[in-house]
PDB file of C-alpha atoms in Angstrom:
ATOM      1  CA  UNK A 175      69.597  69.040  27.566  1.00 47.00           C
ATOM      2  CA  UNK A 176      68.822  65.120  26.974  1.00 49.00           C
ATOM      3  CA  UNK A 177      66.348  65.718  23.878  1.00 50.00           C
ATOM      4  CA  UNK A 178      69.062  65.331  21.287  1.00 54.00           C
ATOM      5  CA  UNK A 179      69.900  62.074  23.010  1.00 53.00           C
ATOM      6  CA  UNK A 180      66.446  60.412  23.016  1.00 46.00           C
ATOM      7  CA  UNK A 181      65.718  61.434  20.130  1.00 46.00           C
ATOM      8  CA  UNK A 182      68.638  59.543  18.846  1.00 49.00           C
ATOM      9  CA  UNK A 183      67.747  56.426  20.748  1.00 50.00           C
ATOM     10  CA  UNK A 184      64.437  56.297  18.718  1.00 46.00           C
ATOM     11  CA  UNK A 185      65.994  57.058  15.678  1.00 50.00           C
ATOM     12  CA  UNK A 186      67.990  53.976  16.327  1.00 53.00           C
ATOM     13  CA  UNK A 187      65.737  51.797  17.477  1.00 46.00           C
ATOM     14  CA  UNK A 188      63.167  52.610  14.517  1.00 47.00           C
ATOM     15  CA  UNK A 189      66.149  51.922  12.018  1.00 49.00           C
ATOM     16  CA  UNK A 190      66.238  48.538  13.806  1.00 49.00           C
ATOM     17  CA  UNK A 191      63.044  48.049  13.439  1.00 46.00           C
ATOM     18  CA  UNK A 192      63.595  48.635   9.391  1.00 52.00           C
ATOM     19  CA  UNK A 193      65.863  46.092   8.989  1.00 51.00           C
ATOM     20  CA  UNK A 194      64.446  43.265  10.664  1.00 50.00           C
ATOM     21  CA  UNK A 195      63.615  40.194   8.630  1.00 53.00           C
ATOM     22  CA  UNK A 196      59.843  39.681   7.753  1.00 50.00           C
ATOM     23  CA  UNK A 197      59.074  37.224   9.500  1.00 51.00           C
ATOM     24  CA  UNK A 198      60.070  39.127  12.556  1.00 49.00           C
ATOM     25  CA  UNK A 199      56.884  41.168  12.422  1.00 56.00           C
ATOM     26  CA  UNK A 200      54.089  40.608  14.878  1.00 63.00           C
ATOM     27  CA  UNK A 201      51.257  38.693  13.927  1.00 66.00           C
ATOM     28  CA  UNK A 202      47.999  40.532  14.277  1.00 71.00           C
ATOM     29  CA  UNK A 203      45.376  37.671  15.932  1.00 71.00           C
ATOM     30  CA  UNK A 204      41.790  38.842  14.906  1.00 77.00           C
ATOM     31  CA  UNK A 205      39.411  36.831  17.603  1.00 80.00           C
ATOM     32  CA  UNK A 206      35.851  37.596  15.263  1.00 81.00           C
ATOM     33  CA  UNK A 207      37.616  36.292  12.098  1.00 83.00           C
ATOM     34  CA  UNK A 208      38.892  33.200  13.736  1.00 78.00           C
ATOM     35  CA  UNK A 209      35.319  32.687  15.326  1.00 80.00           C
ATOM     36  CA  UNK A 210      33.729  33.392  11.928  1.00 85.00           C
ATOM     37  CA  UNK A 211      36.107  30.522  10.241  1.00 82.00           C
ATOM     38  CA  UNK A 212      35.311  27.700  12.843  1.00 83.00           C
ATOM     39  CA  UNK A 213      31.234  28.115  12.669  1.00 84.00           C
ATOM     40  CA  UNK A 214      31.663  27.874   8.785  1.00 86.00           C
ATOM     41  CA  UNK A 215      33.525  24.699   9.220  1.00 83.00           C
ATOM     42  CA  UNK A 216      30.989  23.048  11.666  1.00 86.00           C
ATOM     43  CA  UNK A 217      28.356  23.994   9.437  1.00 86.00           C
ATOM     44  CA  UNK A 218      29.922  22.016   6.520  1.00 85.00           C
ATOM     45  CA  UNK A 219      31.033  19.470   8.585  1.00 84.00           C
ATOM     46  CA  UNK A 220      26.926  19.377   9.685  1.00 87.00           C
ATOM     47  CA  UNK A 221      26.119  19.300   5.869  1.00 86.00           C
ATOM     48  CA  UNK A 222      28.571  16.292   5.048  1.00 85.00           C
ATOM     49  CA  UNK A 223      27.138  14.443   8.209  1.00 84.00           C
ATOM     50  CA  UNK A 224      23.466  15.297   7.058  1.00 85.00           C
ATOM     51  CA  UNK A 225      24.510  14.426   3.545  1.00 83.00           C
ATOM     52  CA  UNK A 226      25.936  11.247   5.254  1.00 82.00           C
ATOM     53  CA  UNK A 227      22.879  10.642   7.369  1.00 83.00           C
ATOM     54  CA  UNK A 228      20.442  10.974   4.396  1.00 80.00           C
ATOM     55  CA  UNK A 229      23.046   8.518   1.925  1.00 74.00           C
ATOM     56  CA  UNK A 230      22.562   6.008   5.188  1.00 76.00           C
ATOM     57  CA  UNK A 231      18.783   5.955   5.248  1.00 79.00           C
ATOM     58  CA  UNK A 232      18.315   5.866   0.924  1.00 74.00           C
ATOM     59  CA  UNK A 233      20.502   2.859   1.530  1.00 72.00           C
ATOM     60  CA  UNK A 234      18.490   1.363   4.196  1.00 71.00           C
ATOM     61  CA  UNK A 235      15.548   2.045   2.137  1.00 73.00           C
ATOM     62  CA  UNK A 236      16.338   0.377  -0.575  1.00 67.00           C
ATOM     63  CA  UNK A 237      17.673  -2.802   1.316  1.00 66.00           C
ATOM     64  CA  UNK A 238      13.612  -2.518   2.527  1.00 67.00           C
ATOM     65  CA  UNK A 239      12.594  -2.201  -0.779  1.00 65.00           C
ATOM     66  CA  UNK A 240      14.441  -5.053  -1.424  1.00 65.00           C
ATOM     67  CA  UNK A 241      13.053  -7.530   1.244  1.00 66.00           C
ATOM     68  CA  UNK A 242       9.412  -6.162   0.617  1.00 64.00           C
ATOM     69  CA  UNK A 243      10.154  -7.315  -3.118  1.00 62.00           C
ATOM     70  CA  UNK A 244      11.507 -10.800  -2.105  1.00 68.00           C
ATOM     71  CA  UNK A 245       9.449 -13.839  -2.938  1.00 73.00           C
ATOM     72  CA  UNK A 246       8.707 -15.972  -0.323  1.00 76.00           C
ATOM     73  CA  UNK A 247      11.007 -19.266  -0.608  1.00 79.00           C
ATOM     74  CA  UNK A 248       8.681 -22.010   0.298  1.00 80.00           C
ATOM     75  CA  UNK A 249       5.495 -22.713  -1.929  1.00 84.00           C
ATOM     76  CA  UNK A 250       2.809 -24.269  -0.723  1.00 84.00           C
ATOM     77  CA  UNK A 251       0.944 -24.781  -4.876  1.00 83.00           C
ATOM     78  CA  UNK A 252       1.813 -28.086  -5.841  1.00 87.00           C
ATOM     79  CA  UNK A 253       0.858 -29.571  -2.988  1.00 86.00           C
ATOM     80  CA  UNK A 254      -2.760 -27.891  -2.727  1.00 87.00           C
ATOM     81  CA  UNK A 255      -3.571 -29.129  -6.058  1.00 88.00           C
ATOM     82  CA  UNK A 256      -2.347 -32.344  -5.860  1.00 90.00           C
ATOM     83  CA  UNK A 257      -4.955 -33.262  -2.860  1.00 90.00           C
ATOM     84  CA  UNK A 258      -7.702 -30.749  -4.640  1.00 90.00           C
ATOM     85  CA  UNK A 259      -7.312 -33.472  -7.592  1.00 91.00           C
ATOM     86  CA  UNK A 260      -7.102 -36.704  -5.587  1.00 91.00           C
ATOM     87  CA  UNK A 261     -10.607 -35.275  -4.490  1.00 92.00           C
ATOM     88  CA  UNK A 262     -12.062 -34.237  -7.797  1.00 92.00           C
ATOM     89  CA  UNK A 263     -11.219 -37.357  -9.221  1.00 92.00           C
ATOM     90  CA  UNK A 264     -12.684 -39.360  -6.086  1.00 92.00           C
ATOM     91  CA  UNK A 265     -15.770 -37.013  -7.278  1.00 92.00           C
ATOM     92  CA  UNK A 266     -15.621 -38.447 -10.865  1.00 92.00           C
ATOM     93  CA  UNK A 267     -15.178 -41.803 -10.273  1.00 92.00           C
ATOM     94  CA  UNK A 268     -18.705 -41.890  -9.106  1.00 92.00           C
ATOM     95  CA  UNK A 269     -20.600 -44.885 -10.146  1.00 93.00           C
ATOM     96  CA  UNK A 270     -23.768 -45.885 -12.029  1.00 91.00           C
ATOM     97  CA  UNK A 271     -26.207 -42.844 -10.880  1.00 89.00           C
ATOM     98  CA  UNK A 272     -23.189 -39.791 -10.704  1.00 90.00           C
ATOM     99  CA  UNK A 273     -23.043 -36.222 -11.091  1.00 90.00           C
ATOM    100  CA  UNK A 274     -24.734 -35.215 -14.082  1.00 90.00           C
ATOM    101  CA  UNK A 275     -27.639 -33.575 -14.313  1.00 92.00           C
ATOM    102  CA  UNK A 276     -28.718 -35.391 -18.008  1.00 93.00           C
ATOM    103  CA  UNK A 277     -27.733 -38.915 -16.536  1.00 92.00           C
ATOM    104  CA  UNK A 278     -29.887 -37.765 -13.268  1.00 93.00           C
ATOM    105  CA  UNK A 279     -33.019 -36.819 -15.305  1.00 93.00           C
ATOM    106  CA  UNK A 280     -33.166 -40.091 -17.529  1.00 93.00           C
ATOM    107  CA  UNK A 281     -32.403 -41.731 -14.516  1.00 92.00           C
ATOM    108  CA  UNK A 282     -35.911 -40.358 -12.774  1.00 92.00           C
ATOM    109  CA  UNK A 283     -37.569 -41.066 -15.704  1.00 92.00           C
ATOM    110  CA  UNK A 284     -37.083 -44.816 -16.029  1.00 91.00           C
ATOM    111  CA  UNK A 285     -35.662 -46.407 -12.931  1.00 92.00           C
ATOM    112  CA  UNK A 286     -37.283 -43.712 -10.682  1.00 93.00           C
ATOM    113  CA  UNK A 287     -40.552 -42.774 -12.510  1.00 91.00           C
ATOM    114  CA  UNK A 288     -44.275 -44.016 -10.826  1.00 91.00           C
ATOM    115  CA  UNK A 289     -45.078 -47.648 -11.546  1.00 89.00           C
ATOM    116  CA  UNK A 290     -47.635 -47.523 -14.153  1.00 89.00           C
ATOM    117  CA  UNK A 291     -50.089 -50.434 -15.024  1.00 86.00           C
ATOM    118  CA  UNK A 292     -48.825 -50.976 -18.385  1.00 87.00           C
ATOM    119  CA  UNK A 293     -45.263 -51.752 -17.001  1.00 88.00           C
ATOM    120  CA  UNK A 294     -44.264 -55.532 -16.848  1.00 89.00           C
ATOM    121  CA  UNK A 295     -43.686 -57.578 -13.060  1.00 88.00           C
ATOM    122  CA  UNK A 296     -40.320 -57.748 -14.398  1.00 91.00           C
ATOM    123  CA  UNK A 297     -39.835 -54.456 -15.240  1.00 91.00           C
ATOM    124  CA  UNK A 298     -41.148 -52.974 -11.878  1.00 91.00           C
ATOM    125  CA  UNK A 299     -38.552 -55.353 -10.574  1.00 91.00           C
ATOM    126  CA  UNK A 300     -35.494 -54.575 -12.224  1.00 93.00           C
ATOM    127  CA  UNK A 301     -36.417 -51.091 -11.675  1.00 93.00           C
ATOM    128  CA  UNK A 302     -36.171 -51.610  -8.082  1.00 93.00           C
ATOM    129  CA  UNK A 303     -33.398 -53.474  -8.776  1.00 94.00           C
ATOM    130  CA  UNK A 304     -31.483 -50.572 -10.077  1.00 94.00           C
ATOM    131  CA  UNK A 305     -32.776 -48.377  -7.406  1.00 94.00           C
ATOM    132  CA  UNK A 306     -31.002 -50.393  -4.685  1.00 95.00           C
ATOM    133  CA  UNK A 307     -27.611 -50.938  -6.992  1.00 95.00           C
ATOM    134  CA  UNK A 308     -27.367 -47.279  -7.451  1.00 95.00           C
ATOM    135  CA  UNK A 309     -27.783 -46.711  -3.620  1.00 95.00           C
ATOM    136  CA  UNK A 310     -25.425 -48.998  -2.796  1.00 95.00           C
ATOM    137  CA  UNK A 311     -22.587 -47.421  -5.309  1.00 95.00           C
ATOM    138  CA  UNK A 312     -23.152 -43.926  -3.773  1.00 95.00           C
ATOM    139  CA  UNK A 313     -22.719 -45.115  -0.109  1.00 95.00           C
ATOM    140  CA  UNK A 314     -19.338 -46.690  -1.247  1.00 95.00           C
ATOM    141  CA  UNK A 315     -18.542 -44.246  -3.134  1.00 96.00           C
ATOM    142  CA  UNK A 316     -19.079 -41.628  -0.378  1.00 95.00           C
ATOM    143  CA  UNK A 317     -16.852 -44.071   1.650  1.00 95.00           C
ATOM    144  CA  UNK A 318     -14.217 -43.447  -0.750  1.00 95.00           C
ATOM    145  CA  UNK A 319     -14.281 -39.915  -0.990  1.00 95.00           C
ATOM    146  CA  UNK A 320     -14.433 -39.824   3.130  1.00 94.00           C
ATOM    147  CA  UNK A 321     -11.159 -42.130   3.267  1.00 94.00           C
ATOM    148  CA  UNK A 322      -9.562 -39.563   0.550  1.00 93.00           C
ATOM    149  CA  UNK A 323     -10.033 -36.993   2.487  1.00 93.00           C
ATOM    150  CA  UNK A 324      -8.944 -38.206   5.589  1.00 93.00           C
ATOM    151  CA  UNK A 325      -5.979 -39.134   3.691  1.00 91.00           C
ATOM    152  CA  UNK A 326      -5.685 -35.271   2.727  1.00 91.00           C
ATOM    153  CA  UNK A 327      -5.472 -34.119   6.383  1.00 90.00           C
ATOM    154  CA  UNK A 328      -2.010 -35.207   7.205  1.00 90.00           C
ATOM    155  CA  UNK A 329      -0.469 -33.190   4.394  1.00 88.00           C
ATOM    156  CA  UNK A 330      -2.743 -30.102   4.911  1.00 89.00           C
ATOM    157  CA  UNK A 331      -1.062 -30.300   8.693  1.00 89.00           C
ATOM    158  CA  UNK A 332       2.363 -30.417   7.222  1.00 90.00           C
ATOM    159  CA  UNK A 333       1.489 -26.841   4.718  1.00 88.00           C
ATOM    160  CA  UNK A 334       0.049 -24.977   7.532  1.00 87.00           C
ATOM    161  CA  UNK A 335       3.247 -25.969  10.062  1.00 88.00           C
ATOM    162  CA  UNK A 336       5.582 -24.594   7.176  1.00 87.00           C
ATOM    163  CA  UNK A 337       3.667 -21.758   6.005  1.00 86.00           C
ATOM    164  CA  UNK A 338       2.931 -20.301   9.492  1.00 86.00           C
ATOM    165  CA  UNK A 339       7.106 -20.901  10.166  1.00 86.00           C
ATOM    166  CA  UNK A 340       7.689 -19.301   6.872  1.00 82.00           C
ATOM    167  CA  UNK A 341       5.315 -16.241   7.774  1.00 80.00           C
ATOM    168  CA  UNK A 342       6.535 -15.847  11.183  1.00 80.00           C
ATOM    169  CA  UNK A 343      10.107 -15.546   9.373  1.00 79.00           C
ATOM    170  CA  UNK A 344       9.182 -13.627   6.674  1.00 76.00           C
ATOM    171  CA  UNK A 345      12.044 -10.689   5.973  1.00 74.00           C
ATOM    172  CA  UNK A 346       9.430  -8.325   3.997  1.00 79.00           C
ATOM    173  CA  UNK A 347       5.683  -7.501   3.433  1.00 80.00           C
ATOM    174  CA  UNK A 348       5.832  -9.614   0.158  1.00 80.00           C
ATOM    175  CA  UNK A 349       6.994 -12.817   1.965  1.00 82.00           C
ATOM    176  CA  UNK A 350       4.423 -12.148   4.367  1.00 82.00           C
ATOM    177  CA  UNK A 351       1.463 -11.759   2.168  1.00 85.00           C
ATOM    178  CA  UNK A 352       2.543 -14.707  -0.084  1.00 84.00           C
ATOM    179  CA  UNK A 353       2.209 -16.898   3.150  1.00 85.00           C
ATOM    180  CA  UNK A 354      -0.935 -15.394   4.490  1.00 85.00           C
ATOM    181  CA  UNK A 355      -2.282 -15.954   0.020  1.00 87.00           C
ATOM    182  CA  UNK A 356      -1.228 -19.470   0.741  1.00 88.00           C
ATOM    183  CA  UNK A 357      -2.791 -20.148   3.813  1.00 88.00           C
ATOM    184  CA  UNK A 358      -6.382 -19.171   2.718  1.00 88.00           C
ATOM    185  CA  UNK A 359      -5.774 -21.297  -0.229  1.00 88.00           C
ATOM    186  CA  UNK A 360      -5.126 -24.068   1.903  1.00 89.00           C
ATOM    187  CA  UNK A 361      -8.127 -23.565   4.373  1.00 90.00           C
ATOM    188  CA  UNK A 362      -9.954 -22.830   0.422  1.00 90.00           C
ATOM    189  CA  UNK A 363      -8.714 -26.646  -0.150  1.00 90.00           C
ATOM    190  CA  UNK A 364      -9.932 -27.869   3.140  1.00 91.00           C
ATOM    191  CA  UNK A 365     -13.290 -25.918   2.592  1.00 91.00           C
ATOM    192  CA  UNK A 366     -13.398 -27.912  -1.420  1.00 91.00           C
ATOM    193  CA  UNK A 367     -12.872 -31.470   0.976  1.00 93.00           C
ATOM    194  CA  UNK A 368     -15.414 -30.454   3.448  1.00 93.00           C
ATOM    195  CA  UNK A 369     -17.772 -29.842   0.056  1.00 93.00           C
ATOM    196  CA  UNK A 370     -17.001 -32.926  -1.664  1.00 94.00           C
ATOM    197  CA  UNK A 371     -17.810 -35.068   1.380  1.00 93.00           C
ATOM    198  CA  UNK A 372     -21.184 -32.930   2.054  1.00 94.00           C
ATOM    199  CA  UNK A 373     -21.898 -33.374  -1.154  1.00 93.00           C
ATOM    200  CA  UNK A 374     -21.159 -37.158  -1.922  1.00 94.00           C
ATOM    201  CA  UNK A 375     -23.389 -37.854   1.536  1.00 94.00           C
ATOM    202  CA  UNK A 376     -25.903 -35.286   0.060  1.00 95.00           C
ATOM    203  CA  UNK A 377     -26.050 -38.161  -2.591  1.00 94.00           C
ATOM    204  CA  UNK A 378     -26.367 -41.085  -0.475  1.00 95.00           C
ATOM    205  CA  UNK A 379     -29.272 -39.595   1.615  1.00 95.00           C
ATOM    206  CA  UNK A 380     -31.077 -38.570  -2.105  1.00 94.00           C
ATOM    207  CA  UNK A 381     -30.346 -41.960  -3.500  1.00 94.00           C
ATOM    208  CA  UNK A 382     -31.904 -43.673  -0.244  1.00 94.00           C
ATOM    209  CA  UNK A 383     -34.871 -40.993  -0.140  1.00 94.00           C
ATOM    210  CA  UNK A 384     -35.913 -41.841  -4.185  1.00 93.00           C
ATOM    211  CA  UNK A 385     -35.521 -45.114  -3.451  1.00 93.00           C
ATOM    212  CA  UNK A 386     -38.252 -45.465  -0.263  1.00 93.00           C
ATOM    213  CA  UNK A 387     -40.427 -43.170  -3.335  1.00 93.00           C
ATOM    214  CA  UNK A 388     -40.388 -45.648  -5.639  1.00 91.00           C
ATOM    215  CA  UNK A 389     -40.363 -48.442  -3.125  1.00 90.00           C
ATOM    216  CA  UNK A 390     -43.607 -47.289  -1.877  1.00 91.00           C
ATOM    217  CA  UNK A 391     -44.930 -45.977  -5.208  1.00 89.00           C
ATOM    218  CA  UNK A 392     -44.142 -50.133  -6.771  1.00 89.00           C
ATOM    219  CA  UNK A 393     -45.909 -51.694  -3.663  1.00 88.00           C
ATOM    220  CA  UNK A 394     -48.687 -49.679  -4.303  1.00 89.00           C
ATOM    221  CA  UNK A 395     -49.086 -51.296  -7.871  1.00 87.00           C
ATOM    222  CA  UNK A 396     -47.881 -54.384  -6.795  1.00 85.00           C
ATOM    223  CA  UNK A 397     -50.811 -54.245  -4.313  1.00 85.00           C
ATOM    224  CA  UNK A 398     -52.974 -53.312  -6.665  1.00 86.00           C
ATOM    225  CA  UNK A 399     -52.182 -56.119  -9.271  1.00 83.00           C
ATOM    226  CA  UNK A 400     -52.410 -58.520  -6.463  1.00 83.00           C
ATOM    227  CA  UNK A 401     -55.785 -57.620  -5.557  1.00 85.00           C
ATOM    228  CA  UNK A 402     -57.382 -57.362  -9.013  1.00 83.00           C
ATOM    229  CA  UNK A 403     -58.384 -60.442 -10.449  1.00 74.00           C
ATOM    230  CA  UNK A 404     -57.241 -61.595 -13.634  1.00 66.00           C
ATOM    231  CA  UNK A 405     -53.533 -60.014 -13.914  1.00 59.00           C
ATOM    232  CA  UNK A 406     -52.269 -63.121 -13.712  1.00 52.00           C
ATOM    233  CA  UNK A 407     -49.843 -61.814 -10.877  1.00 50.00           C
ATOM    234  CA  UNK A 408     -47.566 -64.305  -9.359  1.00 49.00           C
ATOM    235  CA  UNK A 409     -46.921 -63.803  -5.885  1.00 45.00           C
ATOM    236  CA  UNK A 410     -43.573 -65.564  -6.160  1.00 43.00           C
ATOM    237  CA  UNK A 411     -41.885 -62.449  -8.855  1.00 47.00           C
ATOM    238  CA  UNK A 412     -43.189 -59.876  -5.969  1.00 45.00           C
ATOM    239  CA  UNK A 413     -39.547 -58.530  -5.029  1.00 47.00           C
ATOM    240  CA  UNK A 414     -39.632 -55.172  -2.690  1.00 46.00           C
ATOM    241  CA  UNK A 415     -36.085 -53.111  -2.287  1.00 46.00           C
ATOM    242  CA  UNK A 416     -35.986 -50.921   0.233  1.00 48.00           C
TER     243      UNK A 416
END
C-alpha cells in the first residue's frame, strides 16, 4: 500500500511549511477593504480642496472689500470752491444799489419813492440822478459776473474730463460713488453760476424797470410844476433819466 508514503510526503511538506521565515507567508489581498481606504482618501482630499476653495474666495473677498473701501485718488473739492467763491465774491462786489434787502428798501424810499410836491427841482433831479447811476453799476456789474463765469467754464471742463476718467477706472464701489458725489457737485457749481448770472441780470432788468417808474412818476410832477403858475419852475433844471 502507498498510504504510509503520502502520508509522509505531507507530513514533510507541512513541517516545511513550519519552518519557513515569516515573511514567506502569503499575503491575504482584501479587494472591499482596499476600496473602502481609497473613497476615504478622496473624500478628504475633497474636504482639503473645498477647504482650499472656500480659503480662495474669503481671500478674494476681502481683496473686494478692500477696493470697495478705497478712496478715490483724485479730488475734485478745492477746485469747486475756488470758482463757487470767485462767483460769490463777483456777487458781493456789487455796487451802490446791491443785494440787501435793508439797503433795497431805503433805497425805494428815497431815490425810488413818487415825486411829491413838497420835494425840491433839485432833489427830483438828483433822485433821478441816482436812479440812472445805480442802473448803470448793475449792468457792469452783471458784465462782471458774466465774464467770471465764463472764466469758470474752462476749469469745470477740465473736473468733468478727470472725474469721468477717474470713474470709468474706478477699482471699487467707493471710488465709484466718490466720482459720481463729485460730479453732481460740479454740475451743483455750474447750476450756483447759472444762478448768479440769472440773478445779477434779474437786477439789471429791476434796476431799469424802477427807473422808467420813477422816470415817468418825476415827469409827471415836473409837468405839473411847469404848468402851474407861480412855482417859479425853471425850464432849464428840467433833467429826465431814462
Amino acid at each position: 500500500m502507498r498510504r504510509p508514503g503520502l502520508l509522509a510526503c505531507v507530513g514533510t511538506v507541512v513541517l516545511a511549511l513550519g519552518t519557513m521565515p515569516a515573511r514567506a507567508q502569503w499575503i491575504v489581498f482584501d479587494p472591499n477593504n482596499y476600496v473602502q481606504n481609497v473613497l476615504t482618501a478622496a473624500r478628504e482630499l475633497q474636504q482639503i480642496n473645498n477647504q482650499i476653495t472656500s480659503l480662495q474666495n474669503q481671500a478674494q473677498m476681502l481683496i473686494n472689500q478692500a477696493r470697495n473701501l478705497a478712496n478715490l485718488p483724485y479730488s475734485s473739492l478745492q477746485q469747486l470752491q475756488s470758482s463757487i467763491q470767485r462767483t460769490q465774491q463777483l456777487l458781493a462786489q456789487a455796487q451802490r444799489l446791491a443785494y440787501d434787502v435793508q439797503q433795497i428798501d431805503r433805497a425805494f424810499s428815497t431815490s425810488y419813492a413818487p415825486a411829491t410836491s413838497s420835494q425840491s427841482n433839485q432833489s427830483l433831479v438828483s433822485n433821478a440822478q441816482s436812479r440812472w447811476q445805480n442802473t448803470y453799476a448793475a449792468t457792469q456789474d452783471a458784465l462782471r459776473v458774466q465774464a467770471g463765469i465764463v472764466g469758470n467754464l474752462d476749469t469745470n471742463r477740465i473736473q468733468t474730463s478727470a472725474l469721468v476718467t477717474s470713474s470709468q477706472g474706478a477699482s471699487g464701489a467707493l471710488q465709484a460713488t466718490q466720482a459720481g458725489n463729485q460730479l453732481l457737485a460740479l454740475n451743483a457749481q455750474q447750476f450756483a453760476d447759472l444762478t448768479a448770472v440769472v440773478t445779477a441780470q434779474g437786477r439789471v432788468q429791476s434796476l431799469e424797470a424802477a427807473q422808467r417808474a420813477s422816470a415817468q412818476d418825476q415827469g409827471r410832477e415836473q409837468l405839473r410844476r411847469f404848468l402851474t403858475p407861480g412855482l417859479g419852475y425853471q425850464s432849464s433844471n428840467v433833467q429826465m433819466f431814462h
